[in-house]
Amino acid sequence: DYKELLIYSGAYFAFSYALSLRGPEGLLLDLGPLIAHNEKAKERGHLVLPLFGKVKGENRARHHLLPAVFETNSGIKLDRWVRLVVAQHTKKGRTSGPAFVDR
């Protein structure tokens, strides 16, 4: 689906840019914790982007909870991208696993 590809691509680029993620680190976004941690993001005052795996040269896989603003100073609306990714997965009945998938 072309729309799904655009949503995942846009979200990957937005998150990678805003959080200074390198190479494949942006692909480590974990759907289950993404949904759970952002249900009350407005109350908390920031988003949480959870990555699962080896990040920034670590030796073992683990969860990383990265705080992020709703909108960057340059106008990238990260909260919108989170909502789009979650909505796309919800529509397909997915609630866990990697947030960026090709099926």
N, CA and C atoms as an extended XYZ file, in Angstrom:
309
Properties=species:S:1:pos:R:3:atomname:S:1:resname:S:1:resid:I:1 pbc="F F F"
N         0.844       -1.175        0.000 N   ASP     1
C         0.000        0.000        0.000 CA  ASP     1
C         0.895        1.245        0.000 C   ASP     1
N         0.659        2.136       -0.952 N   TYR     2
C         1.495        3.326       -1.121 CA  TYR     2
C         1.376        4.286        0.071 C   TYR     2
N         0.150        4.454        0.595 N   LYS     3
C        -0.067        5.336        1.739 CA  LYS     3
C         0.720        4.845        2.956 C   LYS     3
N         0.686        3.544        3.182 N   GLU     4
C         1.421        2.953        4.303 CA  GLU     4
C         2.924        3.208        4.154 C   GLU     4
N         3.434        3.037        2.965 N   LEU     5
C         4.855        3.294        2.691 CA  LEU     5
C         5.210        4.752        2.978 C   LEU     5
N         4.358        5.678        2.578 N   LEU     6
C         4.604        7.098        2.834 CA  LEU     6
C         4.593        7.408        4.330 C   LEU     6
N         3.656        6.807        5.048 N   ILE     7
C         3.583        7.036        6.498 CA  ILE     7
C         4.844        6.530        7.188 C   ILE     7
N         5.239        5.304        6.896 N   TYR     8
C         6.430        4.742        7.544 CA  TYR     8
C         7.698        5.496        7.142 C   TYR     8
N         7.806        5.858        5.885 N   SER     9
C         8.991        6.596        5.419 CA  SER     9
C         9.069        7.962        6.081 C   SER     9
N         7.961        8.692        6.077 N   GLY    10
C         7.950       10.015        6.691 CA  GLY    10
C         8.268        9.967        8.169 C   GLY    10
N         7.675        8.998        8.866 N   ALA    11
C         7.924        8.859       10.307 CA  ALA    11
C         9.388        8.499       10.568 C   ALA    11
N         9.925        7.580        9.776 N   TYR    12
C        11.329        7.180        9.952 CA  TYR    12
C        12.252        8.389        9.797 C   TYR    12
N        12.044        9.174        8.742 N   PHE    13
C        12.903       10.341        8.512 CA  PHE    13
C        12.714       11.395        9.592 C   PHE    13
N        11.464       11.638       10.002 N   ALA    14
C        11.198       12.637       11.035 CA  ALA    14
C        11.841       12.245       12.366 C   ALA    14
N        11.641       10.998       12.790 N   PHE    15
C        12.193       10.545       14.069 CA  PHE    15
C        13.725       10.500       14.026 C   PHE    15
N        14.271        9.996       12.944 N   SER    16
C        15.729        9.896       12.831 CA  SER    16
C        16.375       11.278       12.863 C   SER    16
N        15.769       12.232       12.166 N   TYR    17
C        16.311       13.597       12.147 CA  TYR    17
C        16.196       14.243       13.521 C   TYR    17
N        14.996       14.205       14.106 N   ALA    18
C        14.746       14.903       15.362 CA  ALA    18
C        15.550       14.329       16.526 C   ALA    18
N        15.816       13.017       16.504 N   LEU    19
C        16.529       12.375       17.608 CA  LEU    19
C        17.994       12.084       17.293 C   LEU    19
N        18.454       12.556       16.145 N   SER    20
C        19.845       12.343       15.717 CA  SER    20
C        20.221       10.863       15.706 C   SER    20
N        19.319       10.044       15.173 N   LEU    21
C        19.596        8.610       15.079 CA  LEU    21
C        20.429        8.344       13.835 C   LEU    21
N        21.331        7.383       13.939 N   ARG    22
C        22.229        7.074       12.827 CA  ARG    22
C        21.833        5.773       12.159 C   ARG    22
N        21.953        5.756       10.840 N   GLY    23
C        21.754        4.527       10.076 CA  GLY    23
C        20.481        3.802       10.434 C   GLY    23
N        20.598        2.527       10.814 N   PRO    24
C        19.406        1.714       11.072 CA  PRO    24
C        18.774        1.933       12.449 C   PRO    24
N        19.303        2.825       13.265 N   GLU    25
C        18.751        3.003       14.614 CA  GLU    25
C        17.274        3.403       14.585 C   GLU    25
N        16.866        4.186       13.609 N   GLY    26
C        15.469        4.588       13.506 CA  GLY    26
C        14.534        3.424       13.257 C   GLY    26
N        15.047        2.350       12.672 N   LEU    27
C        14.224        1.173       12.388 CA  LEU    27
C        13.940        0.341       13.629 C   LEU    27
N        14.554        0.692       14.755 N   LEU    28
C        14.388       -0.060       15.994 CA  LEU    28
C        13.161        0.376       16.801 C   LEU    28
N        12.360        1.285       16.255 N   LEU    29
C        11.175        1.766       16.964 CA  LEU    29
C        10.235        0.597       17.267 C   LEU    29
N         9.835        0.478       18.536 N   ASP    30
C         9.052       -0.664       19.025 CA  ASP    30
C         7.590       -0.247       19.215 C   ASP    30
N         6.680       -0.892       18.510 N   LEU    31
C         5.273       -0.495       18.462 CA  LEU    31
C         4.552       -0.581       19.807 C   LEU    31
N         4.663       -1.697       20.513 N   GLY    32
C         3.942       -1.861       21.782 CA  GLY    32
C         4.228       -0.744       22.769 C   GLY    32
N         5.500       -0.516       23.092 N   PRO    33
C         5.819        0.588       24.002 CA  PRO    33
C         5.500        1.969       23.410 C   PRO    33
N         5.554        2.102       22.080 N   LEU    34
C         5.195        3.376       21.456 CA  LEU    34
C         3.746        3.720       21.780 C   LEU    34
N         2.872        2.739       21.664 N   ILE    35
C         1.452        2.947       21.980 CA  ILE    35
C         1.286        3.228       23.478 C   ILE    35
N         1.877        2.376       24.307 N   ALA    36
C         1.705        2.487       25.761 CA  ALA    36
C         2.246        3.805       26.324 C   ALA    36
N         3.426        4.213       25.895 N   HIS    37
C         4.055        5.403       26.462 CA  HIS    37
C         3.457        6.706       25.950 C   HIS    37
N         2.723        6.679       24.845 N   ASN    38
C         2.224        7.931       24.291 CA  ASN    38
C         0.724        8.129       24.447 C   ASN    38
N         0.065        7.206       25.170 N   GLU    39
C        -1.358        7.391       25.442 CA  GLU    39
C        -1.610        8.642       26.277 C   GLU    39
N        -0.679        8.969       27.155 N   LYS    40
C        -0.828       10.147       28.022 CA  LYS    40
C         0.287       11.161       27.792 C   LYS    40
N         0.745       11.262       26.554 N   ALA    41
C         1.853       12.161       26.235 CA  ALA    41
C         1.514       13.620       26.513 C   ALA    41
N         0.286       14.026       26.197 N   LYS    42
C        -0.109       15.434       26.414 CA  LYS    42
C        -0.020       15.803       27.894 C   LYS    42
N        -0.451       14.893       28.768 N   GLU    43
C        -0.373       15.140       30.214 CA  GLU    43
C         1.078       15.247       30.676 C   GLU    43
N         1.943       14.419       30.100 N   ARG    44
C         3.348       14.373       30.478 CA  ARG    44
C         4.116       15.549       29.888 C   ARG    44
N         3.685       16.050       28.744 N   GLY    45
C         4.342       17.205       28.129 CA  GLY    45
C         5.384       16.849       27.086 C   GLY    45
N         5.523       15.570       26.770 N   HIS    46
C         6.465       15.159       25.722 CA  HIS    46
C         6.117       13.753       25.231 C   HIS    46
N         6.631       13.429       24.069 N   LEU    47
C         6.487       12.089       23.509 CA  LEU    47
C         7.581       11.187       24.045 C   LEU    47
N         7.388        9.888       23.928 N   VAL    48
C         8.437        8.915       24.224 CA  VAL    48
C         8.545        7.999       23.003 C   VAL    48
N         9.743        7.929       22.438 N   LEU    49
C         9.988        7.046       21.299 CA  LEU    49
C        10.870        5.899       21.775 C   LEU    49
N        10.297        4.702       21.908 N   PRO    50
C        11.031        3.551       22.432 CA  PRO    50
C        11.748        2.787       21.314 C   PRO    50
N        13.028        2.593       21.500 N   LEU    51
C        13.814        1.787       20.569 CA  LEU    51
C        14.194        0.496       21.270 C   LEU    51
N        14.190       -0.613       20.541 N   PHE    52
C        14.643       -1.875       21.109 CA  PHE    52
C        15.765       -2.415       20.251 C   PHE    52
N        16.921       -2.627       20.875 N   GLY    53
C        18.067       -3.168       20.162 CA  GLY    53
C        19.352       -2.514       20.624 C   GLY    53
N        20.382       -2.673       19.838 N   LYS    54
C        21.684       -2.073       20.132 CA  LYS    54
C        21.724       -0.691       19.508 C   LYS    54
N        21.910        0.319       20.365 N   VAL    55
C        21.903        1.702       19.911 CA  VAL    55
C        23.225        2.362       20.277 C   VAL    55
N        23.735        3.143       19.362 N   LYS    56
C        24.931        3.955       19.578 CA  LYS    56
C        26.103        3.146       20.130 C   LYS    56
N        26.409        2.018       19.491 N   GLY    57
C        27.592        1.236       19.810 CA  GLY    57
C        27.509        0.370       21.050 C   GLY    57
N        26.333        0.090       21.560 N   GLU    58
C        26.209       -0.763       22.740 CA  GLU    58
C        26.509       -2.219       22.397 C   GLU    58
N        26.718       -3.008       23.437 N   ASN    59
C        27.061       -4.416       23.246 CA  ASN    59
C        25.871       -5.369       23.339 C   ASN    59
N        24.769       -4.931       23.942 N   ARG    60
C        23.625       -5.826       24.073 CA  ARG    60
C        22.338       -5.070       23.757 C   ARG    60
N        21.328       -5.819       23.343 N   ALA    61
C        20.037       -5.228       23.007 CA  ALA    61
C        19.275       -4.879       24.281 C   ALA    61
N        18.596       -3.751       24.267 N   ARG    62
C        17.751       -3.347       25.386 CA  ARG    62
C        16.809       -2.241       24.921 C   ARG    62
N        15.872       -1.871       25.777 N   HIS    63
C        14.950       -0.786       25.448 CA  HIS    63
C        15.575        0.565       25.778 C   HIS    63
N        15.341        1.516       24.911 N   HIS    64
C        15.754        2.905       25.122 CA  HIS    64
C        14.506        3.746       24.989 C   HIS    64
N        14.194        4.538       25.994 N   LEU    65
C        13.033        5.412       25.945 CA  LEU    65
C        13.537        6.829       25.714 C   LEU    65
N        13.348        7.315       24.496 N   LEU    66
C        13.872        8.620       24.118 CA  LEU    66
C        12.761        9.667       24.172 C   LEU    66
N        12.935       10.694       25.011 N   PRO    67
C        11.933       11.759       25.050 CA  PRO    67
C        12.034       12.617       23.794 C   PRO    67
N        10.897       13.131       23.349 N   ALA    68
C        10.884       13.973       22.149 CA  ALA    68
C         9.792       15.026       22.279 C   ALA    68
N        10.023       16.160       21.653 N   VAL    69
C         9.036       17.239       21.645 CA  VAL    69
C         7.885       16.886       20.707 C   VAL    69
N         6.759       17.538       20.879 N   PHE    70
C         5.623       17.328       19.983 CA  PHE    70
C         5.913       17.897       18.595 C   PHE    70
N         6.576       19.057       18.574 N   GLU    71
C         6.922       19.696       17.311 CA  GLU    71
C         8.300       20.338       17.446 C   GLU    71
N         9.162       20.104       16.465 N   THR    72
C        10.509       20.679       16.503 CA  THR    72
C        10.441       22.165       16.155 C   THR    72
N        11.511       22.887       16.444 N   ASN    73
C        11.581       24.311       16.101 CA  ASN    73
C        11.467       24.534       14.598 C   ASN    73
N        11.855       23.542       13.816 N   SER    74
C        11.766       23.664       12.361 CA  SER    74
C        10.396       23.245       11.824 C   SER    74
N         9.467       22.884       12.712 N   GLY    75
C         8.096       22.611       12.316 CA  GLY    75
C         7.745       21.160       12.037 C   GLY    75
N         8.627       20.225       12.366 N   ILE    76
C         8.317       18.807       12.165 CA  ILE    76
C         7.414       18.349       13.303 C   ILE    76
N         6.220       17.919       12.970 N   LYS    77
C         5.226       17.517       13.964 CA  LYS    77
C         5.389       16.025       14.298 C   LYS    77
N         6.225       15.743       15.283 N   LEU    78
C         6.487       14.352       15.655 CA  LEU    78
C         5.247       13.666       16.201 C   LEU    78
N         4.411       14.408       16.926 N   ASP    79
C         3.196       13.792       17.466 CA  ASP    79
C         2.274       13.329       16.339 C   ASP    79
N         2.233       14.059       15.259 N   ARG    80
C         1.408       13.650       14.115 CA  ARG    80
C         1.926       12.349       13.514 C   ARG    80
N         3.258       12.236       13.404 N   TRP    81
C         3.843       11.008       12.834 CA  TRP    81
C         3.588        9.816       13.743 C   TRP    81
N         3.667       10.023       15.059 N   VAL    82
C         3.357        8.929       15.992 CA  VAL    82
C         1.910        8.484       15.791 C   VAL    82
N         0.985        9.429       15.727 N   ARG    83
C        -0.432        9.084       15.539 CA  ARG    83
C        -0.659        8.333       14.227 C   ARG    83
N        -0.002        8.766       13.147 N   LEU    84
C        -0.175        8.108       11.858 CA  LEU    84
C         0.337        6.667       11.879 C   LEU    84
N         1.503        6.464       12.475 N   VAL    85
C         2.081        5.111       12.548 CA  VAL    85
C         1.186        4.206       13.390 C   VAL    85
N         0.765        4.687       14.555 N   VAL    86
C        -0.094        3.883       15.434 CA  VAL    86
C        -1.422        3.579       14.741 C   VAL    86
N        -2.014        4.558       14.073 N   ALA    87
C        -3.291        4.346       13.383 CA  ALA    87
C        -3.154        3.313       12.269 C   ALA    87
N        -2.047        3.357       11.542 N   GLN    88
C        -1.824        2.408       10.453 CA  GLN    88
C        -1.753        0.976       10.997 C   GLN    88
N        -1.044        0.804       12.098 N   HIS    89
C        -0.931       -0.535       12.704 CA  HIS    89
C        -2.257       -0.981       13.314 C   HIS    89
N        -2.957       -0.071       13.965 N   THR    90
C        -4.244       -0.398       14.578 CA  THR    90
C        -5.228       -0.871       13.508 C   THR    90
N        -5.215       -0.207       12.370 N   LYS    91
C        -6.094       -0.580       11.268 CA  LYS    91
C        -5.828       -2.012       10.801 C   LYS    91
N        -4.578       -2.458       10.927 N   LYS    92
C        -4.209       -3.806       10.505 CA  LYS    92
C        -4.215       -4.806       11.666 C   LYS    92
N        -4.624       -4.353       12.856 N   GLY    93
C        -4.730       -5.247       14.005 CA  GLY    93
C        -3.417       -5.522       14.712 C   GLY    93
N        -2.405       -4.717       14.483 N   ARG    94
C        -1.105       -4.924       15.139 CA  ARG    94
C        -0.991       -4.046       16.380 C   ARG    94
N        -0.495       -4.637       17.466 N   THR    95
C        -0.290       -3.870       18.699 CA  THR    95
C         1.110       -4.072       19.278 C   THR    95
N         1.921       -4.884       18.643 N   SER    96
C         3.290       -5.106       19.137 CA  SER    96
C         4.193       -5.453       17.962 C   SER    96
N         5.497       -5.429       18.241 N   GLY    97
C         6.479       -5.726       17.209 CA  GLY    97
C         7.135       -4.459       16.701 C   GLY    97
N         7.886       -4.560       15.631 N   PRO    98
C         8.542       -3.377       15.089 CA  PRO    98
C         7.519       -2.399       14.511 C   PRO    98
N         7.787       -1.105       14.684 N   ALA    99
C         6.854       -0.096       14.170 CA  ALA    99
C         6.972        0.072       12.675 C   ALA    99
N         8.128       -0.227       12.121 N   PHE   100
C         8.324       -0.108       10.664 CA  PHE   100
C         8.400       -1.501       10.062 C   PHE   100
N         7.371       -1.840        9.301 N   VAL   101
C         7.282       -3.161        8.686 CA  VAL   101
C         6.972       -3.012        7.200 C   VAL   101
N         7.248       -4.057        6.452 N   ASP   102
C         6.962       -4.012        5.010 CA  ASP   102
C         5.824       -4.952        4.624 C   ASP   102
N         5.067       -5.446        5.599 N   ARG   103
C         3.924       -6.329        5.317 CA  ARG   103
C         2.730       -5.915        6.125 C   ARG   103
